[in-house]
Amino acid sequence: MRTRPLKVALLGCGVVGSEVARIMTTHADDLTQRIGAPVELAGVAVRRPSKVREGIDPSLITTDATALLKRGDIDIAIEVIGGIEPARTLITTAFEHGISVVSANKALLAQDGAALHAAAEQHGRDLYYEAAVAGAIPLVRPMRESLAGDKINRVMGIVNGTTNFILDKMDSTGAGYQEALDEATALGYAEADPTADVEGYDAAAKAAILAGIAFHTRVRLDDVYREGMTEVSAADFASAKRMGCTIKLLAILERAADGESVTARVHPAMIPLSHPLASVREAYNAVFVEAEAAGRLMFYGPGAGGAPTASAVLGDLVAVARNKLAEATGPGESAYTQLPVSPMGDVVTRYHISLDVADKPGVLAQVATTFAEHGVSIDTVRQQGKDGEASLVVVTHRAADAALSGTVEALRKLDTVRGVASIMRVEGE
């Protein structure tokens, strides 16, 4: 057992950072036994030094994160600042000064993960980021290490707790979007500005990270198709229930059948109630992984919050500390396949389309002909009409997104179609 402590710099001390510091203190003896050496919080970099931080020695607080990293005795840095800068510069500085890094920064890793991995490799240091995706759920390391000998073909999951809470409330209580969002905000699940969550930006960043790991290729945030959930309505849930489905905001990552490309997308989708993801309630996350040899695996648990995220950070801290003692490093970036990311237009799936149409003879035939002309096969049709107006719900067989888009554009030009009420993909069959 080594007696000289490994010194840790904590960059950021908000909700997650304060929990990391607390656990490091309260579980110090256990961490020492698990690592084989004590770990010591040697400095905490913050923006507002005057804020009271219970349980943290005020002498550790500094506003100069760069000086903390350069002082010469830091072994590991934990970055929980978030955002692009100054986090990117600080992580790079850490590597340059022989410091391994544990990060929870999904936005930065999705945008500049390749450059950060390259910097870590150049300086022979670790970059671990379990906490960047799905909070406390062990997901990154199982995919990066436990499934390293397998071939992952598909990953589909709920990776944002805020949106799942909102959609779950809409489904279970019949609430509208705004009502459910207000409840999520009141309970602390949604930020004052929920855009990153409800428009899918947060999930898209996580999708980029997971796609890179799953398919051993570089996938950036800009490669991920993103569609938010603000237009999902009570009527959509009613339609989903008639089909034996519910609605979730999903991150879906797929390897093409020929193995020559991948797709990455985030959008609302109907999924059958029989699918394991349909039963994920409240603010929980769950990810469904399909691998060639292992088959179907599901990872489930709390996807956000200070304590769950801190749990993932501390797990990485233990792994990195053990590597430090062994004078080794863990797995770095694996991007040997260099597969292209196909555009959304090439994605093939089923669709649920709700149309407002004139209630008169021949409308259904006209609509069906339009679908056929664009090569989109219809599975089921349901029509309801009254007083000259009607709704027509069409569920297709599997079709390419580009073909469906062309169909919808043509439908809008029909004089019998008053409007397209909603379009939603159907997944998870």
Tab-separated table of C-alpha atoms in Angstrom:
chain	number	residue	atom	x	y	z
A	1	MET	CA	0.000	0.000	0.000
A	2	ARG	CA	1.434	3.330	-1.065
A	3	THR	CA	1.247	5.960	1.664
A	4	ARG	CA	1.973	9.081	-0.392
A	5	PRO	CA	-1.394	10.344	-1.647
A	6	LEU	CA	-2.381	10.861	-5.251
A	7	LYS	CA	-3.345	14.512	-5.528
A	8	VAL	CA	-6.544	15.522	-7.282
A	9	ALA	CA	-7.507	18.900	-8.746
A	10	LEU	CA	-11.252	19.496	-8.940
A	11	LEU	CA	-12.183	21.892	-11.753
A	12	GLY	CA	-15.674	23.133	-11.005
A	13	CYS	CA	-17.657	22.792	-7.810
A	14	GLY	CA	-21.320	23.032	-8.704
A	15	VAL	CA	-23.936	20.357	-8.100
A	16	VAL	CA	-21.734	17.531	-9.392
A	17	GLY	CA	-18.393	18.885	-8.177
A	18	SER	CA	-19.606	19.393	-4.628
A	19	GLU	CA	-20.893	15.798	-4.553
A	20	VAL	CA	-17.540	14.541	-5.840
A	21	ALA	CA	-15.750	16.409	-3.050
A	22	ARG	CA	-18.177	15.085	-0.451
A	23	ILE	CA	-17.790	11.469	-1.523
A	24	MET	CA	-14.009	11.773	-1.691
A	25	THR	CA	-14.081	12.927	1.929
A	26	THR	CA	-16.676	10.573	3.405
A	27	HIS	CA	-15.417	7.486	1.540
A	28	ALA	CA	-11.719	8.303	1.838
A	29	ASP	CA	-10.767	5.068	3.642
A	30	ASP	CA	-12.659	2.860	1.199
A	31	LEU	CA	-11.181	4.677	-1.802
A	32	THR	CA	-7.697	4.181	-0.362
A	33	GLN	CA	-8.252	0.434	-0.056
A	34	ARG	CA	-9.743	0.120	-3.532
A	35	ILE	CA	-7.019	2.149	-5.226
A	36	GLY	CA	-4.015	1.052	-3.190
A	37	ALA	CA	-3.098	4.596	-2.183
A	38	PRO	CA	-4.882	7.567	-0.629
A	39	VAL	CA	-6.367	10.228	-2.885
A	40	GLU	CA	-6.238	13.787	-1.648
A	41	LEU	CA	-8.260	16.754	-2.847
A	42	ALA	CA	-5.429	19.196	-3.444
A	43	GLY	CA	-7.285	22.153	-4.964
A	44	VAL	CA	-10.723	23.260	-6.153
A	45	ALA	CA	-11.001	25.760	-9.002
A	46	VAL	CA	-14.181	27.855	-9.026
A	47	ARG	CA	-15.512	31.086	-10.526
A	48	ARG	CA	-17.107	32.454	-7.356
A	49	PRO	CA	-14.753	31.955	-4.403
A	50	SER	CA	-17.041	33.768	-1.959
A	51	LYS	CA	-19.747	31.101	-2.182
A	52	VAL	CA	-19.954	28.889	0.901
A	53	ARG	CA	-19.090	25.262	0.048
A	54	GLU	CA	-19.932	23.028	2.964
A	55	GLY	CA	-17.344	20.382	3.763
A	56	ILE	CA	-14.598	21.882	1.598
A	57	ASP	CA	-11.564	23.475	3.221
A	58	PRO	CA	-11.606	27.153	2.117
A	59	SER	CA	-7.818	27.044	1.712
A	60	LEU	CA	-8.300	24.683	-1.260
A	61	ILE	CA	-10.409	27.172	-3.206
A	62	THR	CA	-8.832	29.052	-6.107
A	63	THR	CA	-10.020	30.992	-9.117
A	64	ASP	CA	-6.854	30.220	-11.097
A	65	ALA	CA	-7.429	26.743	-12.525
A	66	THR	CA	-4.422	27.004	-14.832
A	67	ALA	CA	-2.052	27.744	-11.952
A	68	LEU	CA	-3.507	24.819	-10.016
A	69	LEU	CA	-2.732	22.454	-12.888
A	70	LYS	CA	0.762	23.876	-13.396
A	71	ARG	CA	1.923	23.779	-9.800
A	72	GLY	CA	3.672	20.428	-10.294
A	73	ASP	CA	2.155	18.024	-7.759
A	74	ILE	CA	-1.254	17.207	-9.319
A	75	ASP	CA	-1.776	13.610	-10.498
A	76	ILE	CA	-5.406	13.650	-11.654
A	77	ALA	CA	-7.795	16.424	-12.701
A	78	ILE	CA	-11.573	16.092	-12.508
A	79	GLU	CA	-13.294	18.468	-14.946
A	80	VAL	CA	-16.939	19.188	-14.151
A	81	ILE	CA	-17.082	22.756	-15.458
A	82	GLY	CA	-19.031	21.912	-18.602
A	83	GLY	CA	-19.155	23.808	-21.881
A	84	ILE	CA	-16.371	24.206	-24.412
A	85	GLU	CA	-14.098	26.844	-22.917
A	86	PRO	CA	-12.244	27.091	-20.596
A	87	ALA	CA	-12.716	23.323	-20.165
A	88	ARG	CA	-10.952	22.407	-23.424
A	89	THR	CA	-7.892	24.524	-22.656
A	90	LEU	CA	-7.709	23.272	-19.076
A	91	ILE	CA	-7.890	19.605	-20.103
A	92	THR	CA	-5.151	20.149	-22.676
A	93	THR	CA	-3.046	21.953	-20.079
A	94	ALA	CA	-3.506	19.034	-17.704
A	95	PHE	CA	-2.194	16.563	-20.265
A	96	GLU	CA	0.777	18.807	-21.032
A	97	HIS	CA	1.704	18.745	-17.348
A	98	GLY	CA	1.470	14.975	-16.953
A	99	ILE	CA	-2.026	14.921	-15.432
A	100	SER	CA	-4.696	12.371	-16.341
A	101	VAL	CA	-8.245	13.665	-16.673
A	102	VAL	CA	-11.710	12.515	-15.632
A	103	SER	CA	-14.451	14.554	-17.332
A	104	ALA	CA	-18.253	14.728	-17.373
A	105	ASN	CA	-18.278	17.157	-20.305
A	106	LYS	CA	-20.501	15.672	-23.015
A	107	ALA	CA	-20.633	18.825	-25.151
A	108	LEU	CA	-16.854	19.116	-25.349
A	109	LEU	CA	-16.285	15.415	-25.972
A	110	ALA	CA	-18.918	15.351	-28.722
A	111	GLN	CA	-17.302	18.332	-30.440
A	112	ASP	CA	-13.579	17.800	-29.832
A	113	GLY	CA	-13.224	14.265	-28.530
A	114	ALA	CA	-10.740	13.269	-31.233
A	115	ALA	CA	-8.378	16.143	-30.426
A	116	LEU	CA	-8.589	15.487	-26.688
A	117	HIS	CA	-7.882	11.781	-27.156
A	118	ALA	CA	-4.911	12.661	-29.365
A	119	ALA	CA	-3.542	15.018	-26.696
A	120	ALA	CA	-3.974	12.360	-24.000
A	121	GLU	CA	-2.152	9.785	-26.121
A	122	GLN	CA	0.626	12.222	-27.006
A	123	HIS	CA	1.385	12.806	-23.330
A	124	GLY	CA	0.724	9.226	-22.192
A	125	ARG	CA	-2.220	10.119	-19.978
A	126	ASP	CA	-5.759	8.861	-19.408
A	127	LEU	CA	-9.009	10.496	-20.516
A	128	TYR	CA	-12.045	8.888	-18.858
A	129	TYR	CA	-15.629	10.167	-19.202
A	130	GLU	CA	-18.203	7.696	-17.913
A	131	ALA	CA	-20.192	10.555	-16.370
A	132	ALA	CA	-20.621	12.301	-19.736
A	133	VAL	CA	-23.344	9.849	-20.813
A	134	ALA	CA	-26.337	8.585	-18.817
A	135	GLY	CA	-25.247	9.709	-15.345
A	136	ALA	CA	-24.656	6.838	-12.930
A	137	ILE	CA	-25.366	4.101	-15.491
A	138	PRO	CA	-22.214	2.126	-16.313
A	139	LEU	CA	-22.321	2.394	-20.096
A	140	VAL	CA	-19.189	3.966	-21.575
A	141	ARG	CA	-16.766	1.525	-19.952
A	142	PRO	CA	-18.827	-1.623	-20.740
A	143	MET	CA	-19.032	-0.534	-24.383
A	144	ARG	CA	-15.402	0.568	-24.518
A	145	GLU	CA	-13.959	-2.412	-22.629
A	146	SER	CA	-16.390	-5.259	-21.872
A	147	LEU	CA	-17.755	-5.337	-25.447
A	148	ALA	CA	-14.410	-4.526	-27.091
A	149	GLY	CA	-14.222	-8.057	-28.515
A	150	ASP	CA	-17.758	-7.950	-29.921
A	151	LYS	CA	-19.385	-6.114	-32.820
A	152	ILE	CA	-22.080	-3.621	-31.838
A	153	ASN	CA	-24.676	-3.120	-34.562
A	154	ARG	CA	-27.261	-0.891	-32.887
A	155	VAL	CA	-27.684	1.310	-29.847
A	156	MET	CA	-31.076	2.791	-28.972
A	157	GLY	CA	-31.836	4.597	-25.783
A	158	ILE	CA	-33.330	7.288	-23.606
A	159	VAL	CA	-30.369	9.430	-22.604
A	160	ASN	CA	-32.043	12.573	-21.281
A	161	GLY	CA	-34.015	12.426	-18.031
A	162	THR	CA	-35.778	15.768	-18.450
A	163	THR	CA	-37.416	14.842	-21.738
A	164	ASN	CA	-38.354	11.393	-20.488
A	165	PHE	CA	-40.038	12.929	-17.452
A	166	ILE	CA	-42.047	15.305	-19.645
A	167	LEU	CA	-43.134	12.628	-22.117
A	168	ASP	CA	-43.936	10.200	-19.306
A	169	LYS	CA	-46.234	12.788	-17.670
A	170	MET	CA	-47.935	13.503	-20.989
A	171	ASP	CA	-48.512	9.785	-21.460
A	172	SER	CA	-49.618	8.870	-17.926
A	173	THR	CA	-51.682	11.946	-17.018
A	174	GLY	CA	-52.817	13.338	-20.373
A	175	ALA	CA	-51.023	16.635	-19.657
A	176	GLY	CA	-50.023	18.924	-22.497
A	177	TYR	CA	-46.391	19.637	-23.290
A	178	GLN	CA	-46.234	22.986	-21.474
A	179	GLU	CA	-47.987	21.644	-18.379
A	180	ALA	CA	-45.567	18.716	-18.160
A	181	LEU	CA	-42.584	21.022	-18.728
A	182	ASP	CA	-43.767	23.321	-15.932
A	183	GLU	CA	-43.914	20.348	-13.561
A	184	ALA	CA	-40.429	19.232	-14.593
A	185	THR	CA	-39.131	22.741	-13.934
A	186	ALA	CA	-40.804	22.945	-10.525
A	187	LEU	CA	-39.228	19.629	-9.510
A	188	GLY	CA	-35.771	20.702	-10.681
A	189	TYR	CA	-35.578	18.285	-13.621
A	190	ALA	CA	-35.653	21.077	-16.210
A	191	GLU	CA	-33.452	24.160	-16.330
A	192	ALA	CA	-34.922	27.665	-16.517
A	193	ASP	CA	-33.963	27.493	-20.202
A	194	PRO	CA	-34.756	23.887	-21.186
A	195	THR	CA	-33.691	24.265	-24.834
A	196	ALA	CA	-30.678	21.937	-24.644
A	197	ASP	CA	-32.904	19.153	-23.338
A	198	VAL	CA	-36.213	19.539	-25.167
A	199	GLU	CA	-34.643	20.366	-28.546
A	200	GLY	CA	-32.418	17.300	-28.329
A	201	TYR	CA	-28.998	18.985	-28.151
A	202	ASP	CA	-28.035	17.201	-24.926
A	203	ALA	CA	-29.086	13.803	-26.257
A	204	ALA	CA	-27.318	14.450	-29.572
A	205	ALA	CA	-24.002	15.109	-27.803
A	206	LYS	CA	-24.350	11.827	-25.907
A	207	ALA	CA	-25.318	10.051	-29.126
A	208	ALA	CA	-22.131	11.268	-30.827
A	209	ILE	CA	-19.986	9.918	-27.975
A	210	LEU	CA	-21.752	6.544	-27.923
A	211	ALA	CA	-21.644	6.166	-31.711
A	212	GLY	CA	-17.891	6.733	-31.737
A	213	ILE	CA	-17.383	4.049	-29.095
A	214	ALA	CA	-19.878	1.560	-30.573
A	215	PHE	CA	-18.666	1.713	-34.162
A	216	HIS	CA	-14.965	2.560	-33.661
A	217	THR	CA	-15.299	5.624	-35.851
A	218	ARG	CA	-15.297	9.374	-35.311
A	219	VAL	CA	-18.771	10.838	-34.944
A	220	ARG	CA	-19.078	14.531	-34.124
A	221	LEU	CA	-22.085	16.401	-32.809
A	222	ASP	CA	-22.667	17.889	-36.277
A	223	ASP	CA	-23.014	14.364	-37.691
A	224	VAL	CA	-26.030	13.579	-35.496
A	225	TYR	CA	-29.491	14.278	-36.903
A	226	ARG	CA	-31.464	16.098	-34.219
A	227	GLU	CA	-35.167	16.745	-33.806
A	228	GLY	CA	-36.707	18.120	-30.615
A	229	MET	CA	-39.916	17.076	-28.863
A	230	THR	CA	-41.689	20.411	-28.392
A	231	GLU	CA	-44.253	19.590	-31.108
A	232	VAL	CA	-45.343	16.292	-29.529
A	233	SER	CA	-49.009	16.653	-28.571
A	234	ALA	CA	-51.708	14.894	-26.587
A	235	ALA	CA	-53.177	13.848	-29.943
A	236	ASP	CA	-49.918	12.089	-30.807
A	237	PHE	CA	-50.106	10.138	-27.551
A	238	ALA	CA	-53.709	9.219	-28.281
A	239	SER	CA	-52.660	7.878	-31.678
A	240	ALA	CA	-49.752	6.014	-30.115
A	241	LYS	CA	-52.063	4.344	-27.594
A	242	ARG	CA	-54.372	3.188	-30.381
A	243	MET	CA	-51.340	1.454	-31.905
A	244	GLY	CA	-50.259	-0.079	-28.586
A	245	CYS	CA	-47.334	2.334	-28.366
A	246	THR	CA	-45.953	5.209	-26.349
A	247	ILE	CA	-43.639	8.071	-27.326
A	248	LYS	CA	-40.020	8.559	-26.242
A	249	LEU	CA	-37.207	10.879	-27.297
A	250	LEU	CA	-34.663	8.358	-28.544
A	251	ALA	CA	-31.014	8.363	-29.501
A	252	ILE	CA	-30.607	5.738	-32.230
A	253	LEU	CA	-27.227	4.646	-33.580
A	254	GLU	CA	-27.013	2.013	-36.303
A	255	ARG	CA	-24.448	0.242	-38.405
A	256	ALA	CA	-25.595	-0.204	-42.029
A	257	ALA	CA	-26.450	-3.753	-43.109
A	258	ASP	CA	-23.430	-3.795	-45.429
A	259	GLY	CA	-21.198	-2.501	-42.624
A	260	GLU	CA	-19.933	0.353	-44.781
A	261	SER	CA	-21.546	3.287	-42.956
A	262	VAL	CA	-23.321	4.312	-39.750
A	263	THR	CA	-26.201	6.579	-38.808
A	264	ALA	CA	-26.755	8.642	-35.674
A	265	ARG	CA	-30.015	10.397	-34.867
A	266	VAL	CA	-32.091	11.848	-32.027
A	267	HIS	CA	-35.833	12.370	-32.373
A	268	PRO	CA	-39.218	11.497	-30.834
A	269	ALA	CA	-40.549	8.110	-31.855
A	270	MET	CA	-43.410	5.772	-31.140
A	271	ILE	CA	-42.294	2.462	-29.629
A	272	PRO	CA	-44.443	-0.596	-28.797
A	273	LEU	CA	-45.456	-0.980	-25.152
A	274	SER	CA	-43.818	-4.405	-25.296
A	275	HIS	CA	-40.366	-2.883	-25.851
A	276	PRO	CA	-38.212	-2.581	-22.689
A	277	LEU	CA	-37.688	1.157	-23.261
A	278	ALA	CA	-41.436	1.810	-23.150
A	279	SER	CA	-41.531	1.097	-19.400
A	280	VAL	CA	-38.784	3.603	-18.510
A	281	ARG	CA	-40.568	6.165	-16.345
A	282	GLU	CA	-39.951	9.555	-14.738
A	283	ALA	CA	-36.439	10.999	-15.214
A	284	TYR	CA	-34.701	7.657	-15.688
A	285	ASN	CA	-32.431	6.732	-18.586
A	286	ALA	CA	-32.071	3.394	-20.353
A	287	VAL	CA	-29.941	2.257	-23.267
A	288	PHE	CA	-30.536	-0.844	-25.367
A	289	VAL	CA	-27.387	-2.268	-27.020
A	290	GLU	CA	-27.508	-4.935	-29.720
A	291	ALA	CA	-24.206	-6.785	-30.255
A	292	GLU	CA	-23.414	-9.642	-32.600
A	293	ALA	CA	-22.256	-12.149	-29.984
A	294	ALA	CA	-23.665	-10.767	-26.724
A	295	GLY	CA	-27.136	-10.206	-28.161
A	296	ARG	CA	-29.399	-7.591	-26.594
A	297	LEU	CA	-28.243	-5.792	-23.452
A	298	MET	CA	-30.082	-3.101	-21.504
A	299	PHE	CA	-28.523	-0.526	-19.174
A	300	TYR	CA	-30.932	1.304	-16.857
A	301	GLY	CA	-30.742	3.833	-14.040
A	302	PRO	CA	-30.769	7.500	-13.001
A	303	GLY	CA	-29.297	9.552	-15.804
A	304	ALA	CA	-28.667	12.876	-14.087
A	305	GLY	CA	-28.320	14.624	-10.744
A	306	GLY	CA	-25.393	15.439	-8.512
A	307	ALA	CA	-25.007	12.150	-6.644
A	308	PRO	CA	-25.576	9.764	-9.597
A	309	THR	CA	-23.182	11.706	-11.836
A	310	ALA	CA	-20.622	11.948	-9.038
A	311	SER	CA	-20.809	8.167	-8.685
A	312	ALA	CA	-19.682	7.793	-12.298
A	313	VAL	CA	-16.934	10.391	-11.800
A	314	LEU	CA	-15.596	8.558	-8.739
A	315	GLY	CA	-15.636	5.254	-10.610
A	316	ASP	CA	-13.411	6.825	-13.243
A	317	LEU	CA	-11.207	8.347	-10.554
A	318	VAL	CA	-10.557	4.907	-9.077
A	319	ALA	CA	-9.734	3.449	-12.513
A	320	VAL	CA	-7.401	6.302	-13.449
A	321	ALA	CA	-5.704	6.235	-10.038
A	322	ARG	CA	-5.053	2.495	-10.378
A	323	ASN	CA	-3.553	3.085	-13.813
A	324	LYS	CA	-1.341	5.804	-12.358
A	325	LEU	CA	0.016	3.458	-9.699
A	326	ALA	CA	0.635	0.758	-12.318
A	327	GLU	CA	2.355	3.303	-14.572
A	328	ALA	CA	-0.093	2.379	-17.314
A	329	THR	CA	-2.979	3.953	-19.189
A	330	GLY	CA	-6.423	2.652	-20.009
A	331	PRO	CA	-8.059	2.422	-23.450
A	332	GLY	CA	-7.906	5.500	-25.630
A	333	GLU	CA	-9.823	6.391	-28.763
A	334	SER	CA	-10.641	3.549	-31.149
A	335	ALA	CA	-11.481	5.024	-34.553
A	336	TYR	CA	-9.833	2.558	-36.908
A	337	THR	CA	-12.937	1.882	-39.040
A	338	GLN	CA	-13.276	5.477	-40.297
A	339	LEU	CA	-16.850	4.781	-41.402
A	340	PRO	CA	-18.846	7.606	-42.986
A	341	VAL	CA	-22.005	8.852	-41.257
A	342	SER	CA	-24.936	8.570	-43.652
A	343	PRO	CA	-27.419	11.460	-43.938
A	344	MET	CA	-30.871	11.211	-42.418
A	345	GLY	CA	-32.410	10.868	-45.859
A	346	ASP	CA	-30.909	7.380	-46.143
A	347	VAL	CA	-32.389	6.154	-42.834
A	348	VAL	CA	-35.106	3.526	-43.273
A	349	THR	CA	-37.891	3.234	-40.708
A	350	ARG	CA	-41.683	3.181	-40.324
A	351	TYR	CA	-43.763	6.361	-40.114
A	352	HIS	CA	-47.014	7.488	-38.533
A	353	ILE	CA	-48.549	10.395	-40.489
A	354	SER	CA	-51.692	12.247	-39.430
A	355	LEU	CA	-53.431	14.288	-42.153
A	356	ASP	CA	-56.331	16.736	-42.047
A	357	VAL	CA	-58.363	16.061	-45.191
A	358	ALA	CA	-61.693	16.866	-46.841
A	359	ASP	CA	-64.418	14.378	-45.935
A	360	LYS	CA	-65.513	13.326	-49.392
A	361	PRO	CA	-65.250	10.299	-51.706
A	362	GLY	CA	-61.907	9.618	-53.385
A	363	VAL	CA	-59.658	11.243	-50.791
A	364	LEU	CA	-58.224	7.980	-49.509
A	365	ALA	CA	-57.520	6.777	-53.050
A	366	GLN	CA	-55.772	10.044	-53.890
A	367	VAL	CA	-53.601	9.861	-50.783
A	368	ALA	CA	-52.768	6.190	-51.351
A	369	THR	CA	-51.769	6.935	-54.949
A	370	THR	CA	-49.402	9.667	-53.759
A	371	PHE	CA	-47.686	7.268	-51.368
A	372	ALA	CA	-47.367	4.657	-54.127
A	373	GLU	CA	-45.914	7.155	-56.592
A	374	HIS	CA	-43.070	7.863	-54.157
A	375	GLY	CA	-42.371	4.218	-53.416
A	376	VAL	CA	-43.739	4.265	-49.864
A	377	SER	CA	-45.872	1.254	-48.957
A	378	ILE	CA	-48.829	1.727	-46.597
A	379	ASP	CA	-49.353	-0.686	-43.714
A	380	THR	CA	-52.583	0.622	-42.149
A	381	VAL	CA	-55.002	3.523	-42.638
A	382	ARG	CA	-57.599	4.934	-40.248
A	383	GLN	CA	-60.096	7.638	-41.279
A	384	GLN	CA	-62.579	9.608	-39.214
A	385	GLY	CA	-64.809	12.331	-40.613
A	386	LYS	CA	-67.542	14.789	-39.676
A	387	ASP	CA	-69.137	17.905	-41.228
A	388	GLY	CA	-66.930	17.961	-44.311
A	389	GLU	CA	-63.619	17.564	-42.461
A	390	ALA	CA	-61.742	14.376	-41.637
A	391	SER	CA	-58.528	13.049	-40.174
A	392	LEU	CA	-56.572	10.376	-41.957
A	393	VAL	CA	-53.887	8.420	-40.090
A	394	VAL	CA	-51.447	6.458	-42.233
A	395	VAL	CA	-48.841	4.030	-40.883
A	396	THR	CA	-46.262	2.990	-43.459
A	397	HIS	CA	-44.074	-0.021	-43.906
A	398	ARG	CA	-40.354	0.723	-43.692
A	399	ALA	CA	-39.262	3.521	-46.026
A	400	ALA	CA	-36.313	5.845	-46.492
A	401	ASP	CA	-36.622	9.254	-44.890
A	402	ALA	CA	-35.990	10.961	-48.234
A	403	ALA	CA	-38.852	9.036	-49.860
A	404	LEU	CA	-41.202	9.909	-47.010
A	405	SER	CA	-40.205	13.589	-47.230
A	406	GLY	CA	-41.032	13.597	-50.947
A	407	THR	CA	-44.376	11.958	-50.220
A	408	VAL	CA	-45.312	14.546	-47.604
A	409	GLU	CA	-44.330	17.411	-49.913
A	410	ALA	CA	-46.622	15.977	-52.613
A	411	LEU	CA	-49.457	15.439	-50.132
A	412	ARG	CA	-49.342	19.103	-49.140
A	413	LYS	CA	-50.083	20.023	-52.766
A	414	LEU	CA	-53.290	17.993	-52.948
A	415	ASP	CA	-56.424	20.144	-52.798
A	416	THR	CA	-58.099	17.527	-50.603
A	417	VAL	CA	-55.367	17.654	-47.942
A	418	ARG	CA	-55.913	20.572	-45.555
A	419	GLY	CA	-52.671	20.005	-43.672
A	420	VAL	CA	-50.196	17.548	-42.180
A	421	ALA	CA	-51.006	17.422	-38.466
A	422	SER	CA	-48.022	15.315	-37.400
A	423	ILE	CA	-45.299	12.984	-38.628
A	424	MET	CA	-43.595	10.567	-36.255
A	425	ARG	CA	-41.234	7.654	-36.723
A	426	VAL	CA	-42.115	4.217	-35.354
A	427	GLU	CA	-39.183	2.312	-33.826
A	428	GLY	CA	-38.359	-0.658	-31.660
A	429	GLU	CA	-40.050	-3.507	-33.487
